[in-house]
Short mmCIF file of C-alpha atoms in Angstrom, two decimals:
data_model
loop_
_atom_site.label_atom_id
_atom_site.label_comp_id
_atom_site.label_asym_id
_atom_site.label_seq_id
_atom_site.Cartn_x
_atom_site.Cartn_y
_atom_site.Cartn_z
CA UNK A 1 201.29 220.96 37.58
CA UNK A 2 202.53 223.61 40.03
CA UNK A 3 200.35 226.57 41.44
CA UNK A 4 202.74 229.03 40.38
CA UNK A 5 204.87 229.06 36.93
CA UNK A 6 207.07 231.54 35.76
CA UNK A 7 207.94 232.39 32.37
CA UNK A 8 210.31 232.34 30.77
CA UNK A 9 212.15 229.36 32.32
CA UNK A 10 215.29 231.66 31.51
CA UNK A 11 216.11 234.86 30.15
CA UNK A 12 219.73 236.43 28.86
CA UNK A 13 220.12 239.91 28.79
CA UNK A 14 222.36 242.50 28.26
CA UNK A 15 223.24 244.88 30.94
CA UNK A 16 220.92 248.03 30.95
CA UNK A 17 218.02 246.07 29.28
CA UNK A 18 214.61 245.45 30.90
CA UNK A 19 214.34 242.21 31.99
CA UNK A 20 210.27 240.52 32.13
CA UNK A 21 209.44 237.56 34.04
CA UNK A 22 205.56 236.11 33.97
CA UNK A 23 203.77 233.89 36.78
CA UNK A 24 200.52 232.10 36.50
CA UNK A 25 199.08 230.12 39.03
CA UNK A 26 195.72 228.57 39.17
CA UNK A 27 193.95 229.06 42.43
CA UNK A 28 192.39 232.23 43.84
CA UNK A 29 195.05 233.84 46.17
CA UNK A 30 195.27 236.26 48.73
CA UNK A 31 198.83 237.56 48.06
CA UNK A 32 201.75 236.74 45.26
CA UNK A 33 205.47 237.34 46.08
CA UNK A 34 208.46 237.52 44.36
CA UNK A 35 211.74 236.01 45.53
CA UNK A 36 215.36 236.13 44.29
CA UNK A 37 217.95 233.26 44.62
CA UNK A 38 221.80 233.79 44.25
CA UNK A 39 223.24 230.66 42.47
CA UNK A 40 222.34 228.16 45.17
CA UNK A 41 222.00 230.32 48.43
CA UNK A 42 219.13 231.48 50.35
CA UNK A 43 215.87 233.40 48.68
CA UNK A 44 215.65 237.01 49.11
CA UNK A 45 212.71 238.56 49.67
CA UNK A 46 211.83 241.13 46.68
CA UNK A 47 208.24 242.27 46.90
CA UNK A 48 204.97 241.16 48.03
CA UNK A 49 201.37 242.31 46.04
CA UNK A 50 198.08 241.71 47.61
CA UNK A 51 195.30 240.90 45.70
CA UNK A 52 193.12 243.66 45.79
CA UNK A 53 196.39 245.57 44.46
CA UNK A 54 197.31 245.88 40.65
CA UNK A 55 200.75 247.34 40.40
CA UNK A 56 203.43 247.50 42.95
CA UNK A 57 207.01 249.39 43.02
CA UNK A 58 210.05 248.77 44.46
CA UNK A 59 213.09 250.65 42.96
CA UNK A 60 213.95 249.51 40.09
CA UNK A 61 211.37 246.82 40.36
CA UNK A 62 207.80 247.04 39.25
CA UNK A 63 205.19 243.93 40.02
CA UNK A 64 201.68 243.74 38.36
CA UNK A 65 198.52 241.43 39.21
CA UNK A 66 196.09 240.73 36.93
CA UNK A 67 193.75 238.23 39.65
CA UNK A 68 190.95 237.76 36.48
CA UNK A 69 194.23 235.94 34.24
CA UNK A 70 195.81 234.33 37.43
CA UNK A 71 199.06 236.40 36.45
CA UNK A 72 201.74 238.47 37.49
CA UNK A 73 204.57 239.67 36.13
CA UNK A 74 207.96 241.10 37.53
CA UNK A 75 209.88 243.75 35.71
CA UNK A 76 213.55 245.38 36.43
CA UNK A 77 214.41 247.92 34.47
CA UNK A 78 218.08 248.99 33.51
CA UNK A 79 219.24 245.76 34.98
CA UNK A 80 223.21 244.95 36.19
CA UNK A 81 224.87 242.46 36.21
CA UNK A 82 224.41 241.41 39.62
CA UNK A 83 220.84 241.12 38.75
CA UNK A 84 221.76 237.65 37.67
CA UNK A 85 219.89 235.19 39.77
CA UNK A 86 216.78 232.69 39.44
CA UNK A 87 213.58 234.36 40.04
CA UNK A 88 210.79 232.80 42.16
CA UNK A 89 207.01 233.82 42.31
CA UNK A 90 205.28 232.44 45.54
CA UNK A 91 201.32 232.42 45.98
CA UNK A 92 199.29 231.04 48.89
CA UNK A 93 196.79 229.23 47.33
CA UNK A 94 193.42 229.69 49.33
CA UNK A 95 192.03 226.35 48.66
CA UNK A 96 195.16 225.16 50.10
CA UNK A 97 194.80 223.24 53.49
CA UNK A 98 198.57 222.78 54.28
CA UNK A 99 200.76 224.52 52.29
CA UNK A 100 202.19 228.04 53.22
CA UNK A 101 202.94 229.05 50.03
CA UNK A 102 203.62 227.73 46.93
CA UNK A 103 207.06 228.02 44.74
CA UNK A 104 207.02 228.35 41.32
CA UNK A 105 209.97 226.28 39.61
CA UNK A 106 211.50 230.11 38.84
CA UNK A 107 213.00 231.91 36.13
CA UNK A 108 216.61 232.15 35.94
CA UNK A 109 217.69 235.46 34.77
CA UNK A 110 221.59 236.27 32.97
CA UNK A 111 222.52 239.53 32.72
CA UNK A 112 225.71 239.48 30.52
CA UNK A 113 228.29 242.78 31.42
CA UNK B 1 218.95 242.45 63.51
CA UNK B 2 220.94 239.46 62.83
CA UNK B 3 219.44 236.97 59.70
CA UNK B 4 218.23 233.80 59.95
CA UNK B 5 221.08 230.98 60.23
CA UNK B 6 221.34 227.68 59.55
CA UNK B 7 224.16 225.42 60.44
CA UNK B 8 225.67 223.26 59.02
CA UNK B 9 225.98 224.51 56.01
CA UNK B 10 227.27 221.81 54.24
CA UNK B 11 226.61 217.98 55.35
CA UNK B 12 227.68 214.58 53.51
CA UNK B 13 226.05 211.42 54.59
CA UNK B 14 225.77 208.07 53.79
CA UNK B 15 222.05 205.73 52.55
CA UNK B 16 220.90 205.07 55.45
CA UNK B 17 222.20 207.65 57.96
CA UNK B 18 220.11 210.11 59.77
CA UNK B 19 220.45 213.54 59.68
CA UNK B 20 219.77 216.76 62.12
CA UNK B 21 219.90 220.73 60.70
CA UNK B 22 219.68 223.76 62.70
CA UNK B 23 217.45 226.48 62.16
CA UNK B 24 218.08 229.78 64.05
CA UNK B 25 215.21 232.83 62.99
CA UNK B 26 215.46 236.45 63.37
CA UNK B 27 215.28 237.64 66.72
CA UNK B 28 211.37 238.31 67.45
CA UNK B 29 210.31 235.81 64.83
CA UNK B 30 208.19 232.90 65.88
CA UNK B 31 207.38 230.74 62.69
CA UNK B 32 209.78 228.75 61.08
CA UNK B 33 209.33 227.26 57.57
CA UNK B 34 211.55 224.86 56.31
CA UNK B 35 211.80 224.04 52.47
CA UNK B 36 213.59 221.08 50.38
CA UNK B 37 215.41 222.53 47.13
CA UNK B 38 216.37 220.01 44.33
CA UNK B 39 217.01 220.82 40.85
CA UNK B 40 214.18 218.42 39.45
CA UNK B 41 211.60 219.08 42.03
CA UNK B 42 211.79 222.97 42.74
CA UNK B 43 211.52 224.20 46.17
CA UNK B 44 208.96 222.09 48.08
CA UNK B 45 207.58 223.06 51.55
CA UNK B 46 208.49 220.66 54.48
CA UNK B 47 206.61 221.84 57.70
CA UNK B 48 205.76 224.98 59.31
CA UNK B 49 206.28 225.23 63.53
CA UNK B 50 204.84 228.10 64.97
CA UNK B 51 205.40 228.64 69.22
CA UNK B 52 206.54 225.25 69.33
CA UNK B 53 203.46 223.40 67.46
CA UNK B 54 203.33 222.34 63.75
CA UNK B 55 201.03 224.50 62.12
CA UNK B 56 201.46 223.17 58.71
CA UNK B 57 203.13 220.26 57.02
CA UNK B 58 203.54 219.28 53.01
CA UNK B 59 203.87 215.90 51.32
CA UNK B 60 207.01 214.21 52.62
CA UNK B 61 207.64 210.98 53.87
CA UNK B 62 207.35 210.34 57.87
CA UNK B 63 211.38 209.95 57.90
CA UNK B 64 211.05 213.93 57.85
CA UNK B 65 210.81 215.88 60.99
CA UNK B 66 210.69 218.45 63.08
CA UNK B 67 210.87 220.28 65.93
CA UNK B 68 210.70 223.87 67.35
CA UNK B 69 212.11 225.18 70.81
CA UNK B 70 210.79 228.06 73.26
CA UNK B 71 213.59 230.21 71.68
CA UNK B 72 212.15 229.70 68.27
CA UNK B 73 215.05 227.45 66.77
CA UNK B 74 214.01 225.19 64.83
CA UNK B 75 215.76 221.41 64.15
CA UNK B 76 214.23 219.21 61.02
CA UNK B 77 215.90 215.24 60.76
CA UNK B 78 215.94 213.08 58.62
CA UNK B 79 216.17 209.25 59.52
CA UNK B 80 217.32 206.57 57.07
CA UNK B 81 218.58 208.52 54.28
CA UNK B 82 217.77 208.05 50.81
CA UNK B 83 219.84 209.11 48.06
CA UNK B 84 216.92 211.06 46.56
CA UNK B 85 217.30 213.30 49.81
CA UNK B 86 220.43 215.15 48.75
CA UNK B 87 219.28 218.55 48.05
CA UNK B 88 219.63 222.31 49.26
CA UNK B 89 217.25 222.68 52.66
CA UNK B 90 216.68 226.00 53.31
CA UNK B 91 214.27 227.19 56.67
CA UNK B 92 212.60 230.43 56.53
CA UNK B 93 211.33 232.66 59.64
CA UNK B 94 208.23 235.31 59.43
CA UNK B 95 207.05 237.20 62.10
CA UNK B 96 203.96 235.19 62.82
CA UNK B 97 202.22 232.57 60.89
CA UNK B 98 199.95 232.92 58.19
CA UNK B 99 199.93 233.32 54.34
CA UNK B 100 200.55 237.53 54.30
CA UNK B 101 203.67 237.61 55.57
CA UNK B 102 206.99 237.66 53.66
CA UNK B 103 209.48 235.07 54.71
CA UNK B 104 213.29 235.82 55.56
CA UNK B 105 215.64 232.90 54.51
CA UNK B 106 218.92 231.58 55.90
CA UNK B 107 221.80 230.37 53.42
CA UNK B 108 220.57 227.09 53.68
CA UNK B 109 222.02 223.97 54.10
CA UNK B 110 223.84 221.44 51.24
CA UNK B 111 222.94 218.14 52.18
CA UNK B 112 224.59 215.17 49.88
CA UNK B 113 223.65 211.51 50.55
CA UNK B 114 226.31 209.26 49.19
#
């Protein structure tokens, strides 16, 4: 199984709802991020949380770590419609010898008008 | 600053082809990640090339590889395709290497083995 998994594996929404999205991974980490993907096209970065932090804020999104579950979680509030994407949580797994960081297999998120 | 670009962006081969994509990072950036996308798999990392060397490298096959130029641009090929390679490749460039940094994506490209 993967180092990072999101949850749900999709979501549907209406527009101006909160939209949740959960990642566990098993290994300790030094840092979790959070990626967006447009319907096939290239990740965007959203927000990275290091793990000696617990809560992180960017706009209208809010990130929190919980290092003693292995989880984050990614929250937008009031979300539009062109919130609609797949949602990716990355970790670097420390025990890792090769791998940069690790994709989760996302959550993909519909925000319906 | 200009993104990251990758060209093509759209490629059909044939079983048994081989195949060459471009990676071009944001000005200033010297690592290069590049990442396999399929629906079944997720995204997987390929290899990492930082100032010209590989600095990391995931499980693929030998047919995949990869080079990186004193300019930073990046190639990856692909020799003797396999139908199982058609997926979304998508390269990434960071500042430096390492696990902190965030990475900055191109569009990626949409490779289809026929």
């Amino acid at each position: 199984s993967q180092q990072g998994e999101e949850d749900p594996q999709a979501l549907s929404i209406q527009e101006g709802e909160n939209a949740t999205m959960n990642c566990s991974y098993k290994t300790s980490i030094n840092n979790l991020q959070w990626y967006r993907q447009n319907s096939g096209r290239g990740l965007v970065h959203l927000i990275l949380i290091r793990s000696n932090e617990r809560e992180k804020h960017s706009g209208r999104l809010r990130v929190t770590l919980d290092t003693s579950k292995k989880s984050s979680s990614l929250l937008i509030t009031a979300s539009r419609a062109a919130d609609t994407a797949s949602y990716f949580c990355a970790t670097d797994a420390i025990e890792t010898s090769y791998d940069k960081v690790i994709f989760g297999p996302g959550t993909s998120l519909s925000v319906i008008p | 600053k200009a993104g990251v670009t990758q060209t093509p962006r759209y490629l059909i081969k044939t079983r048994g082809q081989q195949v060459t994509l471009s990676c071009s990072p944001i000005s200033g950036h010297r690592s290069v990640s590049w990442y396999q996308q399929t629906p079944g798999q997720g995204l997987q990392f390929l290899f990492e090339y930082f100032s010209e060397t590989q600095r990391n490298k995931g499980n693929f096959p030998g047919r995949f590889s990869g080079r990186q130029f004193s300019n930073s641009r990046s190639e990856m090929n692909v020799s003797t395709l396999e139908l199982g390679d058609s997926a979304l490749y998508l390269c990434a460039s960071s500042p430096t290497s390492g696990r902190t940094y965030e990475q900055y994506f191109g569009p990626g490209t949409r490779l289809t083995v026929t």
